[in-house]
mmCIF file of C-alpha atoms in Angstrom:
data_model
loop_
_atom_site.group_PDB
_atom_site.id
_atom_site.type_symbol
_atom_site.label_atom_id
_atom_site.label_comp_id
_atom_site.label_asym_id
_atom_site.label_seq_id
_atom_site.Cartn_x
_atom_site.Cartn_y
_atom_site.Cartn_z
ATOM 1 C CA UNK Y 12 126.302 49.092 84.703
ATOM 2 C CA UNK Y 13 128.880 51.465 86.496
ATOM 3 C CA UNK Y 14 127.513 54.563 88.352
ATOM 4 C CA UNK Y 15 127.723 57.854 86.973
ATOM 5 C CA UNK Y 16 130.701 59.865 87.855
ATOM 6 C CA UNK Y 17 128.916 62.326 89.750
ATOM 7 C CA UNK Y 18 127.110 59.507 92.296
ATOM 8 C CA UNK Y 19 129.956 58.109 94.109
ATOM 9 C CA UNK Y 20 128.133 54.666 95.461
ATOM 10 C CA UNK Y 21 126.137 51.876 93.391
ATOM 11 C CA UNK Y 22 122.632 50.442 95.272
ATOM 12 C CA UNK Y 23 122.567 46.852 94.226
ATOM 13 C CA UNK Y 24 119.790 44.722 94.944
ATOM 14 C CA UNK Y 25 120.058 41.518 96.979
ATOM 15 C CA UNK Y 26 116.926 40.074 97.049
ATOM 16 C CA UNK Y 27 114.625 39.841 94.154
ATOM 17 C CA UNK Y 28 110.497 40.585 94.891
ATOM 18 C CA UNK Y 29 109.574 37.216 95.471
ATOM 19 C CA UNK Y 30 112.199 36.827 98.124
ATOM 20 C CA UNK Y 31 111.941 40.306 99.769
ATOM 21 C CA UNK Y 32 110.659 40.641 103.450
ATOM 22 C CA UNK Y 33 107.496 42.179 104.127
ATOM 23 C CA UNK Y 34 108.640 46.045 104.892
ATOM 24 C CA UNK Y 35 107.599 47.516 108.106
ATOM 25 C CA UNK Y 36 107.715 51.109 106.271
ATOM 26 C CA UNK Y 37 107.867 51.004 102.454
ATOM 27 C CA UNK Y 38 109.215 54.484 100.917
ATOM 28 C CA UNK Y 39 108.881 54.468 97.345
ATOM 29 C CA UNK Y 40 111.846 57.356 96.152
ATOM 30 C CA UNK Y 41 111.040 59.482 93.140
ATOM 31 C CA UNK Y 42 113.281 61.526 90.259
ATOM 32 C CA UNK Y 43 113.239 60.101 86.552
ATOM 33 C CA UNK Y 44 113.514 56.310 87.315
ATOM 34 C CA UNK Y 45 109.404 56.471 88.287
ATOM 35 C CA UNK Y 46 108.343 56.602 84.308
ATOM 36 C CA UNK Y 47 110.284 53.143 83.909
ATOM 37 C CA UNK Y 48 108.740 51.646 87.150
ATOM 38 C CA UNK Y 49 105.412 52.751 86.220
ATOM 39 C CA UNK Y 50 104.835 50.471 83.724
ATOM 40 C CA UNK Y 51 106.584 48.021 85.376
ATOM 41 C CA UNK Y 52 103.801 45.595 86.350
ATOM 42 C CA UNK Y 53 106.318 43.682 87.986
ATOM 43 C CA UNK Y 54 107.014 46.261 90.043
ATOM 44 C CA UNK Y 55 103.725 48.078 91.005
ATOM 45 C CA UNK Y 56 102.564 44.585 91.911
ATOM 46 C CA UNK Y 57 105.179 44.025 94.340
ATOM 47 C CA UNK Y 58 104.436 47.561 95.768
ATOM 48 C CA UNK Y 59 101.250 46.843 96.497
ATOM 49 C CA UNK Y 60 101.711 43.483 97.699
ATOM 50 C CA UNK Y 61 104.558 45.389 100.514
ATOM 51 C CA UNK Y 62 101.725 48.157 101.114
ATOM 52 C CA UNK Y 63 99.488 45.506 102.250
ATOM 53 C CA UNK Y 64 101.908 44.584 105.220
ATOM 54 C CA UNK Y 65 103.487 47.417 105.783
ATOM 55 C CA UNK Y 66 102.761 49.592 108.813
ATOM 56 C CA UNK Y 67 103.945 52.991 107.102
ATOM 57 C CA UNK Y 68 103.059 53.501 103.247
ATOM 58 C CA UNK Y 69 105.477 56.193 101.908
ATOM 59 C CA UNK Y 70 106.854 57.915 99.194
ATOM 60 C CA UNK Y 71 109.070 61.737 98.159
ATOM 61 C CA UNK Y 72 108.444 63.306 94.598
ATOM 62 C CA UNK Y 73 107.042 61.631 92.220
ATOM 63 C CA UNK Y 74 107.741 58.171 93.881
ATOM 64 C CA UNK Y 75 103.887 59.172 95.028
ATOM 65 C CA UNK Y 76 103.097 57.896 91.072
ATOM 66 C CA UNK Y 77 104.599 54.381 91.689
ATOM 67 C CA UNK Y 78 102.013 54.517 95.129
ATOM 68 C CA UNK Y 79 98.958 55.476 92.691
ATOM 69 C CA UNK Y 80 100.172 52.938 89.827
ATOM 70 C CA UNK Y 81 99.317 50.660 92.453
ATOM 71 C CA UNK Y 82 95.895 51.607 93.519
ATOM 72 C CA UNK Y 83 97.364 53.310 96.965
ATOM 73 C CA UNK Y 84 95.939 56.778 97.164
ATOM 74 C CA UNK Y 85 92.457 56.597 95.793
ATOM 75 C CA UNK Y 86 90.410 58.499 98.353
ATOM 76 C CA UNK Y 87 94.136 60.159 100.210
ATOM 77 C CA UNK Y 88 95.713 62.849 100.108
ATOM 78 C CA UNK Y 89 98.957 63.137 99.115
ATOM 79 C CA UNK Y 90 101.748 65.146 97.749
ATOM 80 C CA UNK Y 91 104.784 65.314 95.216
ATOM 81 C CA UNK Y 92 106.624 67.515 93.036
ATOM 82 C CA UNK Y 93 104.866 70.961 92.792
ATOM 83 C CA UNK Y 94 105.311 70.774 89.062
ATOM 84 C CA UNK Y 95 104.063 66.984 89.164
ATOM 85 C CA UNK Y 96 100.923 67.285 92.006
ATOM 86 C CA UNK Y 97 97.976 68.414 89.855
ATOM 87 C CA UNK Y 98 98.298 64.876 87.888
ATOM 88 C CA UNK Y 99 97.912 62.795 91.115
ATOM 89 C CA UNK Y 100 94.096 62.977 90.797
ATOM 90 C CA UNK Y 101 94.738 61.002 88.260
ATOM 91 C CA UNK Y 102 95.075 58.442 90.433
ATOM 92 C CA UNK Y 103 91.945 59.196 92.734
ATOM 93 C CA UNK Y 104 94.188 61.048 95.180
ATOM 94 C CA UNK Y 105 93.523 64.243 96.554
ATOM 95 C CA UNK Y 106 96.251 66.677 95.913
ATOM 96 C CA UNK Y 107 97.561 68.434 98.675
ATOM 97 C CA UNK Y 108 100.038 71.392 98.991
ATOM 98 C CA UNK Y 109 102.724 70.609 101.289
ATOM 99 C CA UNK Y 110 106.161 69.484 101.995
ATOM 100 C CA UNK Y 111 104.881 66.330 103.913
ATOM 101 C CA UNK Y 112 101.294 64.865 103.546
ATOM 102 C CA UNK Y 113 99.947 62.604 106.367
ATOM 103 C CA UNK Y 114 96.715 60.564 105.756
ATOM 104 C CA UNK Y 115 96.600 58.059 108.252
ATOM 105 C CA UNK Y 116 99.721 55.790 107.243
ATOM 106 C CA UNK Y 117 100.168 57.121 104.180
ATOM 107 C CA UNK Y 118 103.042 59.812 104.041
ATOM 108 C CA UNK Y 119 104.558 61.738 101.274
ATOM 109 C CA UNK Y 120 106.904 64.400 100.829
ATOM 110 C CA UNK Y 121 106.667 66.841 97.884
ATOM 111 C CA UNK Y 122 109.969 67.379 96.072
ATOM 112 C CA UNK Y 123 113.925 66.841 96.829
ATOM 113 C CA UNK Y 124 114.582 68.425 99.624
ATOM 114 C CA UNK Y 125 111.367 68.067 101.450
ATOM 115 C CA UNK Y 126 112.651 64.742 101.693
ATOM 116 C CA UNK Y 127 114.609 65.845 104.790
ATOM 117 C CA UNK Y 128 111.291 66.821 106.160
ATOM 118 C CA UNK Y 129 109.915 63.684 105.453
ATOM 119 C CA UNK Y 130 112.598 62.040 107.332
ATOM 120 C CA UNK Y 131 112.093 63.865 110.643
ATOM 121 C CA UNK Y 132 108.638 63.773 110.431
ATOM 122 C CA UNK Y 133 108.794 60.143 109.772
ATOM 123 C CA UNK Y 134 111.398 59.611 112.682
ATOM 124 C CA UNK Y 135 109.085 61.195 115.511
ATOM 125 C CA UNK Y 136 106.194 59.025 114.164
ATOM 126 C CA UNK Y 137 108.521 55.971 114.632
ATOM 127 C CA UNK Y 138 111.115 56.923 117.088
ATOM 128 C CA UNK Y 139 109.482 60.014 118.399
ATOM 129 C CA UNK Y 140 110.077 63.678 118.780
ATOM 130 C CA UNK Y 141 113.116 63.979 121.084
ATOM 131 C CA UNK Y 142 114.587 61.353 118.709
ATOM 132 C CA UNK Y 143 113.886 63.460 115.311
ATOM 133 C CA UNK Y 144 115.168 66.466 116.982
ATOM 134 C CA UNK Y 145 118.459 65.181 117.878
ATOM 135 C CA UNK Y 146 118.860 63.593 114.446
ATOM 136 C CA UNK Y 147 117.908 67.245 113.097
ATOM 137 C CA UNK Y 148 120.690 68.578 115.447
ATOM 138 C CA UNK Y 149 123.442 65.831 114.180
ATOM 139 C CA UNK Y 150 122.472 66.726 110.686
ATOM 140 C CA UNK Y 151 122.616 70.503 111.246
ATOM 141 C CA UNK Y 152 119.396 70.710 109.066
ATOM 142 C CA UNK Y 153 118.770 74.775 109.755
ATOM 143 C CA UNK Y 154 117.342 75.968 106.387
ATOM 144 C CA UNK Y 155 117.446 79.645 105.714
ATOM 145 C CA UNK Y 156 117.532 79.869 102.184
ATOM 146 C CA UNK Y 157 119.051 82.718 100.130
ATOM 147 C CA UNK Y 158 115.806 83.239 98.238
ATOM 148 C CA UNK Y 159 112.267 82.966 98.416
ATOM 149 C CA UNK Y 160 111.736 81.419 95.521
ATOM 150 C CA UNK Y 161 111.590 77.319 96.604
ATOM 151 C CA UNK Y 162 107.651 76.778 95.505
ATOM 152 C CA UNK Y 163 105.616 77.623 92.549
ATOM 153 C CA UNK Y 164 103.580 80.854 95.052
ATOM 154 C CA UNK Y 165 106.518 81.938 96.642
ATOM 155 C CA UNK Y 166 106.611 85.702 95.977
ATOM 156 C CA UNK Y 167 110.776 85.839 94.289
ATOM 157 C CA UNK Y 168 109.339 82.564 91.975
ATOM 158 C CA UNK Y 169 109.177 83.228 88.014
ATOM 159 C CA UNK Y 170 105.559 82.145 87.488
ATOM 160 C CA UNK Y 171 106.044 82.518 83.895
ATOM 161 C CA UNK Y 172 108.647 79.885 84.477
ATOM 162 C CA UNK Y 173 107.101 77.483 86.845
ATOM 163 C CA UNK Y 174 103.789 77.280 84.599
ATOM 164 C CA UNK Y 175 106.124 76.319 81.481
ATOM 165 C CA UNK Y 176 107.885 73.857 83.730
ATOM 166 C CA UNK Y 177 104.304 72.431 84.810
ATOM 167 C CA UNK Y 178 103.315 72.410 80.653
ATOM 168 C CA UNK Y 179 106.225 70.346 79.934
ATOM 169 C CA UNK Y 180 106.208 67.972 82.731
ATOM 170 C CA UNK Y 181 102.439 67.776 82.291
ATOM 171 C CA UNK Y 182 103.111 67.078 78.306
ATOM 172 C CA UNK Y 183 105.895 64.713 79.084
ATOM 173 C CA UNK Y 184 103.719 62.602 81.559
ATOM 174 C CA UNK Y 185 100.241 62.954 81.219
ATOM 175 C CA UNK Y 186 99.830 59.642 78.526
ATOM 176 C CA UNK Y 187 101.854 57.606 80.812
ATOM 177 C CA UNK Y 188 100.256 58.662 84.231
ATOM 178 C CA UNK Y 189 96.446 58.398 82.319
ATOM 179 C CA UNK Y 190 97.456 54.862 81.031
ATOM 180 C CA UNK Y 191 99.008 54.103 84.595
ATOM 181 C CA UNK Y 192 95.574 55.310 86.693
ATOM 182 C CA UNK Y 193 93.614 53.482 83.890
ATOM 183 C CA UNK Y 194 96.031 50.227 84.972
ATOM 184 C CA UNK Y 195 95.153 50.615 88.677
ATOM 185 C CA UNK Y 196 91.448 51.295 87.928
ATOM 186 C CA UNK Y 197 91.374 54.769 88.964
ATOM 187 C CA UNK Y 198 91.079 56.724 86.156
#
């Protein structure tokens, strides 16, 4: 299958599940591909198979759904997608308001560009601070955004807009999340 135009690189597999080695940190990425992989029992099996060796259990966006398909965050508390996070209790999770949970080994960043968060916070925690500041440095990752406006509370949002955005995501994925918790036995 070739790449869209816009992405400029192809991520090919090399391995398949069975022969993958057990991940010291597993980070389970979100965006659209996460309703596929959901019911993927394939999949969600070999996530929580890699969970159960892996020293760091992680996830940004809605990757955190592919983490609760799998029976991961019963009990946690975790993050995703502000327009996404309400439906994680779903899953038994606790959802938390942020831009990177930690419970115990269990991280998650909420949505795309909290990801860069979720990389330096993840960096200290393996390579510590001085480490994820200089990487912070080299990536000249200074945010001062030209509006206040990047969460659902932020006081230049459109609430009317965020709560239809929350509707529709909550319309398009409620079924498939419910039959996904009921999967995993949290429901």
């Amino acid at each position: 299958m070739d790449s869209p135009p816009d992405a400029g690189f192809d991520v090919v597999p090399t391995v398949t599940f069975d022969g993958a080695p057990q991940a010291d940190v597993l980070l389970v990425p979100g965006g659209s591909g996460i309703d596929e992989l959901i019911g993927d029992v394939g999949a969600v099996d070999f996530v929580r198979a890699q969970a159960g060796g892996a020293r760091y259990v992680t996830s940004v966006c809605t990757g955190a759904f592919l983490l609760g398909a799998a029976g991961l965050l019963h009990g946690r508390r975790a993050t995703t997608h502000w327009a996404s996070r309400s439906m994680l209790a779903m899953f038994g999770a606790i959802p938390t308001a942020g831009r990177v949970v930690q419970d115990d080994n269990l991280f998650t960043g909420a949505g795309v560009t909290s990801g860069i968060d979720f990389a330096l916070v993840l960096a200290s925690e393996l390579c510590g601070v001085d480490v994820a500041r200089r990487i912070q440095l080299m990536i000249e990752y200074d945010p001062h955004p030209p509006f206040d406006a990047g969460s659902p509370n932020a006081p230049e949002t459109d609430h009317e807009y965020a709560d239809k955005v929350m509707a529709r995501n909550r319309e398009l994925r409620e079924e498939l999340f419910r039959d996904a918790a009921a999967r995993a036995g949290t429901a």
